[in-house]
Structure formats: structure tokens, C-alpha cells
mmCIF file of C-alpha atoms in Angstrom:
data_model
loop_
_atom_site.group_PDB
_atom_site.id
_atom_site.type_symbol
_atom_site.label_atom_id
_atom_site.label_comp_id
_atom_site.label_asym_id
_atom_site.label_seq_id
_atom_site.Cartn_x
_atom_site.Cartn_y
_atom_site.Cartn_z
ATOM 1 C CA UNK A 267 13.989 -3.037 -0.313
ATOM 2 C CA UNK A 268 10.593 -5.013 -0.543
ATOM 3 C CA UNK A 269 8.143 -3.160 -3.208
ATOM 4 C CA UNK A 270 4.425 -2.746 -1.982
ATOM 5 C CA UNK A 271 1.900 -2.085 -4.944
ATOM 6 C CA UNK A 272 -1.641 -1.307 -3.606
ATOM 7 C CA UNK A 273 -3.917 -1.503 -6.836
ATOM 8 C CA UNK A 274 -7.322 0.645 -6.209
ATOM 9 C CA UNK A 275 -7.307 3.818 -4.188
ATOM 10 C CA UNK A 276 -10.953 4.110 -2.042
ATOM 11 C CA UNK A 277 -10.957 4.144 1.307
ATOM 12 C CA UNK A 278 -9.044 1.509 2.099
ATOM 13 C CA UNK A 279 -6.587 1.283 -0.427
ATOM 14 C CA UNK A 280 -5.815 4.954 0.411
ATOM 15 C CA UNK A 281 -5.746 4.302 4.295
ATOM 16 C CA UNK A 282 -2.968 1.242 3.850
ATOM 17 C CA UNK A 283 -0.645 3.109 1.378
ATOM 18 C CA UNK A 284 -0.706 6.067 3.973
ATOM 19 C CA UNK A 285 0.326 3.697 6.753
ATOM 20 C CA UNK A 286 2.489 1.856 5.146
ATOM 21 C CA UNK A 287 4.339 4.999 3.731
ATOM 22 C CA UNK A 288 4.743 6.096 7.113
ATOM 23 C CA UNK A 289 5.669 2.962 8.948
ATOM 24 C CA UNK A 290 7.827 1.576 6.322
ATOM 25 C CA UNK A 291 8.502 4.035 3.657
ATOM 26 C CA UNK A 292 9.845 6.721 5.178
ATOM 27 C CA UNK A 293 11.909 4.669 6.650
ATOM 28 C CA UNK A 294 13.111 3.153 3.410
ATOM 29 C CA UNK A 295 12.009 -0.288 4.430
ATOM 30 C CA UNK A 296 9.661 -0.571 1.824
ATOM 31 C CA UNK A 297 9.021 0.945 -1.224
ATOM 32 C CA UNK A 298 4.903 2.046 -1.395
ATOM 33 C CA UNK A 299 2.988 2.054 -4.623
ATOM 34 C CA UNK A 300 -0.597 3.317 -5.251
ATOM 35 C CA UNK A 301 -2.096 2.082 -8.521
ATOM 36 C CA UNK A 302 -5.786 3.653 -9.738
ATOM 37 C CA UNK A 303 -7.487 4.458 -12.887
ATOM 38 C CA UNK A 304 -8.397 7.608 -11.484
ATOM 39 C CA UNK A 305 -6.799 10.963 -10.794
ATOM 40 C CA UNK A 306 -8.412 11.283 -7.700
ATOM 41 C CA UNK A 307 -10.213 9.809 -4.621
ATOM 42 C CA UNK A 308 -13.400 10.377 -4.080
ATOM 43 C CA UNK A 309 -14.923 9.515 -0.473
ATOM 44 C CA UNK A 310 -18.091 7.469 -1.510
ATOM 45 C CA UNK A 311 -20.032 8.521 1.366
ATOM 46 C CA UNK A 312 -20.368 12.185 0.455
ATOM 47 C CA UNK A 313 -21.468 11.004 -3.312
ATOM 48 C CA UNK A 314 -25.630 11.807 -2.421
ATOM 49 C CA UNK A 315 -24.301 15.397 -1.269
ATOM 50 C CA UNK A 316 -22.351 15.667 -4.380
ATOM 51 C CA UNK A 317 -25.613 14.751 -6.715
ATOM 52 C CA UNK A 318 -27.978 16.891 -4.056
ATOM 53 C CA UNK A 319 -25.555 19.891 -5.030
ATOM 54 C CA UNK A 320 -24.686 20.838 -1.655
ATOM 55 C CA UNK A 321 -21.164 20.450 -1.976
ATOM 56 C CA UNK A 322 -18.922 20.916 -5.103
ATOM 57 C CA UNK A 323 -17.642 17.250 -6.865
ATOM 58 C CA UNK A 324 -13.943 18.796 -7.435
ATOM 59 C CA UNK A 325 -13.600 20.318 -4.002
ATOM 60 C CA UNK A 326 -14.277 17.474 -2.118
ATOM 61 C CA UNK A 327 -11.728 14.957 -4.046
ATOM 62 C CA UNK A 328 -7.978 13.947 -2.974
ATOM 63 C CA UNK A 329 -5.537 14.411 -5.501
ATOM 64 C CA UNK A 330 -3.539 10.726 -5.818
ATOM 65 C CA UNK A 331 -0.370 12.779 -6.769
ATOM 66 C CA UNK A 332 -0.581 15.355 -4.071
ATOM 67 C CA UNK A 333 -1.364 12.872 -1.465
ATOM 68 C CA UNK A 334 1.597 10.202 -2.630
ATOM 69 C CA UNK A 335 4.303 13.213 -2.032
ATOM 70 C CA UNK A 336 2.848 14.267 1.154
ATOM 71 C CA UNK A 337 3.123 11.112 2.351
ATOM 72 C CA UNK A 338 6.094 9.762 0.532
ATOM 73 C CA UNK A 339 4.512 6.824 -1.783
ATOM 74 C CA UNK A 340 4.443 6.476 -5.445
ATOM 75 C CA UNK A 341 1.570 6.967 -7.310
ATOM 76 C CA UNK A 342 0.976 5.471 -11.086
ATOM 77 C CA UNK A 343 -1.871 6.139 -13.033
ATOM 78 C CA UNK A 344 -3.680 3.198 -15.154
ATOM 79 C CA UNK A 345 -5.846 0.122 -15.602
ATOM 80 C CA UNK A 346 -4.466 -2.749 -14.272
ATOM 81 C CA UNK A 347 -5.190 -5.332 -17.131
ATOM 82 C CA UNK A 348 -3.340 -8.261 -15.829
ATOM 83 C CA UNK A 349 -1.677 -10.041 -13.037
ATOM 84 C CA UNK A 350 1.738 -12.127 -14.021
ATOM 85 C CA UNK A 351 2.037 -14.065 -10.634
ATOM 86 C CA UNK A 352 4.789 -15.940 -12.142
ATOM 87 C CA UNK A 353 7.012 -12.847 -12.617
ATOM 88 C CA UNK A 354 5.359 -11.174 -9.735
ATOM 89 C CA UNK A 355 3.849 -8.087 -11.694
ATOM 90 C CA UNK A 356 1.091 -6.308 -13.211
ATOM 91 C CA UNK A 357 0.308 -4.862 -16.263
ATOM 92 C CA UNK A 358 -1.580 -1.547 -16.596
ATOM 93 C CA UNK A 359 -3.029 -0.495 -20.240
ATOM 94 C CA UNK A 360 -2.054 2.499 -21.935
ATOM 95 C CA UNK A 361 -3.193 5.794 -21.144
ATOM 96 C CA UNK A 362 -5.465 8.280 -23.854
ATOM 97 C CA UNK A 363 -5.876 11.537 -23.687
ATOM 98 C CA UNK A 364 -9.470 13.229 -24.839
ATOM 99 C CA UNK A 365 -8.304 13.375 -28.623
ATOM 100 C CA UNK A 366 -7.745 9.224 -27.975
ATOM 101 C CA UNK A 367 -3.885 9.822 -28.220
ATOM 102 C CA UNK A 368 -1.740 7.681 -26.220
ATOM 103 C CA UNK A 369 0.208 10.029 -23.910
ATOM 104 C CA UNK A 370 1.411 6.742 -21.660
ATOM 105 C CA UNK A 371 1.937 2.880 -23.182
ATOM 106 C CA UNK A 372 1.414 -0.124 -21.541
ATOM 107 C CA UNK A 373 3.049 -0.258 -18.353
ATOM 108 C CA UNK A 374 4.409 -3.084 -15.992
ATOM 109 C CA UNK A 375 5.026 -2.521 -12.436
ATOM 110 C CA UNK A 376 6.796 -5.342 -10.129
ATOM 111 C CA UNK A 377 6.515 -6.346 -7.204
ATOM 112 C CA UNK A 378 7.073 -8.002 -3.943
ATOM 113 C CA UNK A 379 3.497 -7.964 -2.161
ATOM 114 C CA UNK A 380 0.412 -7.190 -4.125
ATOM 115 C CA UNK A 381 -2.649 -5.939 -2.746
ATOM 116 C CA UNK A 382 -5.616 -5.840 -4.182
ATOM 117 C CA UNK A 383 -8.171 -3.099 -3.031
ATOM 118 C CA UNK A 384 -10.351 -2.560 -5.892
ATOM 119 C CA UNK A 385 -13.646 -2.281 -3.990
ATOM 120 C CA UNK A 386 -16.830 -2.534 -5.152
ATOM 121 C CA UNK A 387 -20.011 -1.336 -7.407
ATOM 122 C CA UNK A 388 -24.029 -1.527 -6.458
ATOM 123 C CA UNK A 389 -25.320 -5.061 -7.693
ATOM 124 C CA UNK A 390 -28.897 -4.741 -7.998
ATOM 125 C CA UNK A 391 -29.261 -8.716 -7.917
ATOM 126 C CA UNK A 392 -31.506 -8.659 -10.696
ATOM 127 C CA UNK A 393 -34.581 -7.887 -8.721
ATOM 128 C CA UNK A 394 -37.102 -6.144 -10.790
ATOM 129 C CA UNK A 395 -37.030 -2.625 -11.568
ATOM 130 C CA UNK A 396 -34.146 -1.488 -9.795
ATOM 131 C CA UNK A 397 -31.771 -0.832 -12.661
ATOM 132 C CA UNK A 398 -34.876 1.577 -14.428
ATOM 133 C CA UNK A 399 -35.507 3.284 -11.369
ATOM 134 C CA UNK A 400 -32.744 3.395 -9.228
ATOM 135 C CA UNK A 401 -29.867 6.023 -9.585
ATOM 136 C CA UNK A 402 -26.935 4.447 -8.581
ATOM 137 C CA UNK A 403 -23.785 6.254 -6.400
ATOM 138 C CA UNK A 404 -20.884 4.621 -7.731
ATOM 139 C CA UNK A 405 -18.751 7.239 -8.883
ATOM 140 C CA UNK A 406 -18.935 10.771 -10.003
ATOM 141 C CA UNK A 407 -19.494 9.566 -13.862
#
């Protein structure tokens, strides 16, 4: 069975693994994994809502874990560090908890196709006064 890793979870990153779960994974023609540094997704175009207070930042997330056994993908927490394209795999750093104890080491996951779906951040292009005036909606940090 051919492995699948999607690394980054947005919008599309979340869309593919979903499809591909259900045309190929659940049909055990593939095996579908979802890679992200974070727990959960947050839909980027809500984020000004979010910082307006009209809706509530943890009600309005998907839960990675939740969503990969509802639709029958894996899901693996962590910071991809490096790609191996030799040995077709990635390595994702260790994980910390709050007290900075690790609670997961580094990690290598394989595979057979690698997509990358990392997205992107606000680039301000250096023009002038943007980065001391602007507020940008990146994330929920």
C-alpha cells in the first residue's frame, strides 16, 4: 500500500487528506497522513471575526485528531525539520510540553508521495510602515 504524507493542514492540505482518505483510504489503497505543528485547523478567513470578538477562537477550530478518525487518515503532530529525498522521508522535531519537557522525540515518517501544503504568511514587502501599523491575521498567536 502506497503511503501519502500531506505536511501542513489549512485549507488545502485539509481538503486533499479528506479526499484522498475517502477515495483511496478507505479503500485501503493508500495509506493517508496529515502532518501539522498544530492541534487544530483554523479557517483563516474567519480570523478578523475571531480578533473583532464576534465569534469564540476555540469554537470555531477543527480538531486534526477528531477529523483524521472521522475520515479515516492518520494524523501526527510536529515540525517537519527536514526532507531526506534519498530515503523518501521526513523528519519532524521533538515535541515540549509547557514545562519544556519532551513528551514526543524526534520523529521520522516515510513515505511514498509527499505533499507539501504549508501555505503561507502576510509579507509586507518591506514597504514603509506596514509592519508598525499593520496587525497581521496569520494565526490565532
Amino acid at each position: 500500500m502506497k503511503k501519502i504524507v500531506v505536511v501542513g493542514g489549512g485549507a488545502g492540505g485539509l481538503e486533499l487528506v479528506t479526499r484522498l482518505s475517502k477515495t483511496l483510504g478507505k479503500r485501503k489503497l493508500a495509506e493517508v497522513i496529515l502532518v501539522d505543528r498544530s492541534r487544530t485547523h483554523v479557517w483563516k478567513p474567519l480570523l478578523h471575526e475571531v480578533a473583532a470578538g464576534v465569534i469564540n477562537k476555540a469554537s470555531d477550530g477543527v480538531d486534526y485528531r477528531m477529523h483524521a478518525a472521522q475520515h479515516q487518515y492518520q494524523f501526527q503532530l510536529g515540525n517537519m525539520s527536514y526532507i531526506d529525498r534519498d530515503n523518501q522521508s521526513i523528519y519532524l522535531d521533538p515535541l515540549y510540553d509547557e514545562d519544556g519537557l519532551e513528551i514526543l522525540p524526534e520523529r521520522t515518517v516515510e513515505y511514498d508521495y509527499l505533499v507539501m501544503a504549508i501555505g503561507s504568511i502576510t509579507n509586507d514587502f518591506g514597504t514603509l510602515g506596514v509592519s508598525e501599523h499593520c496587525y497581521c491575521l496569520d494565526s490565532l498567536i
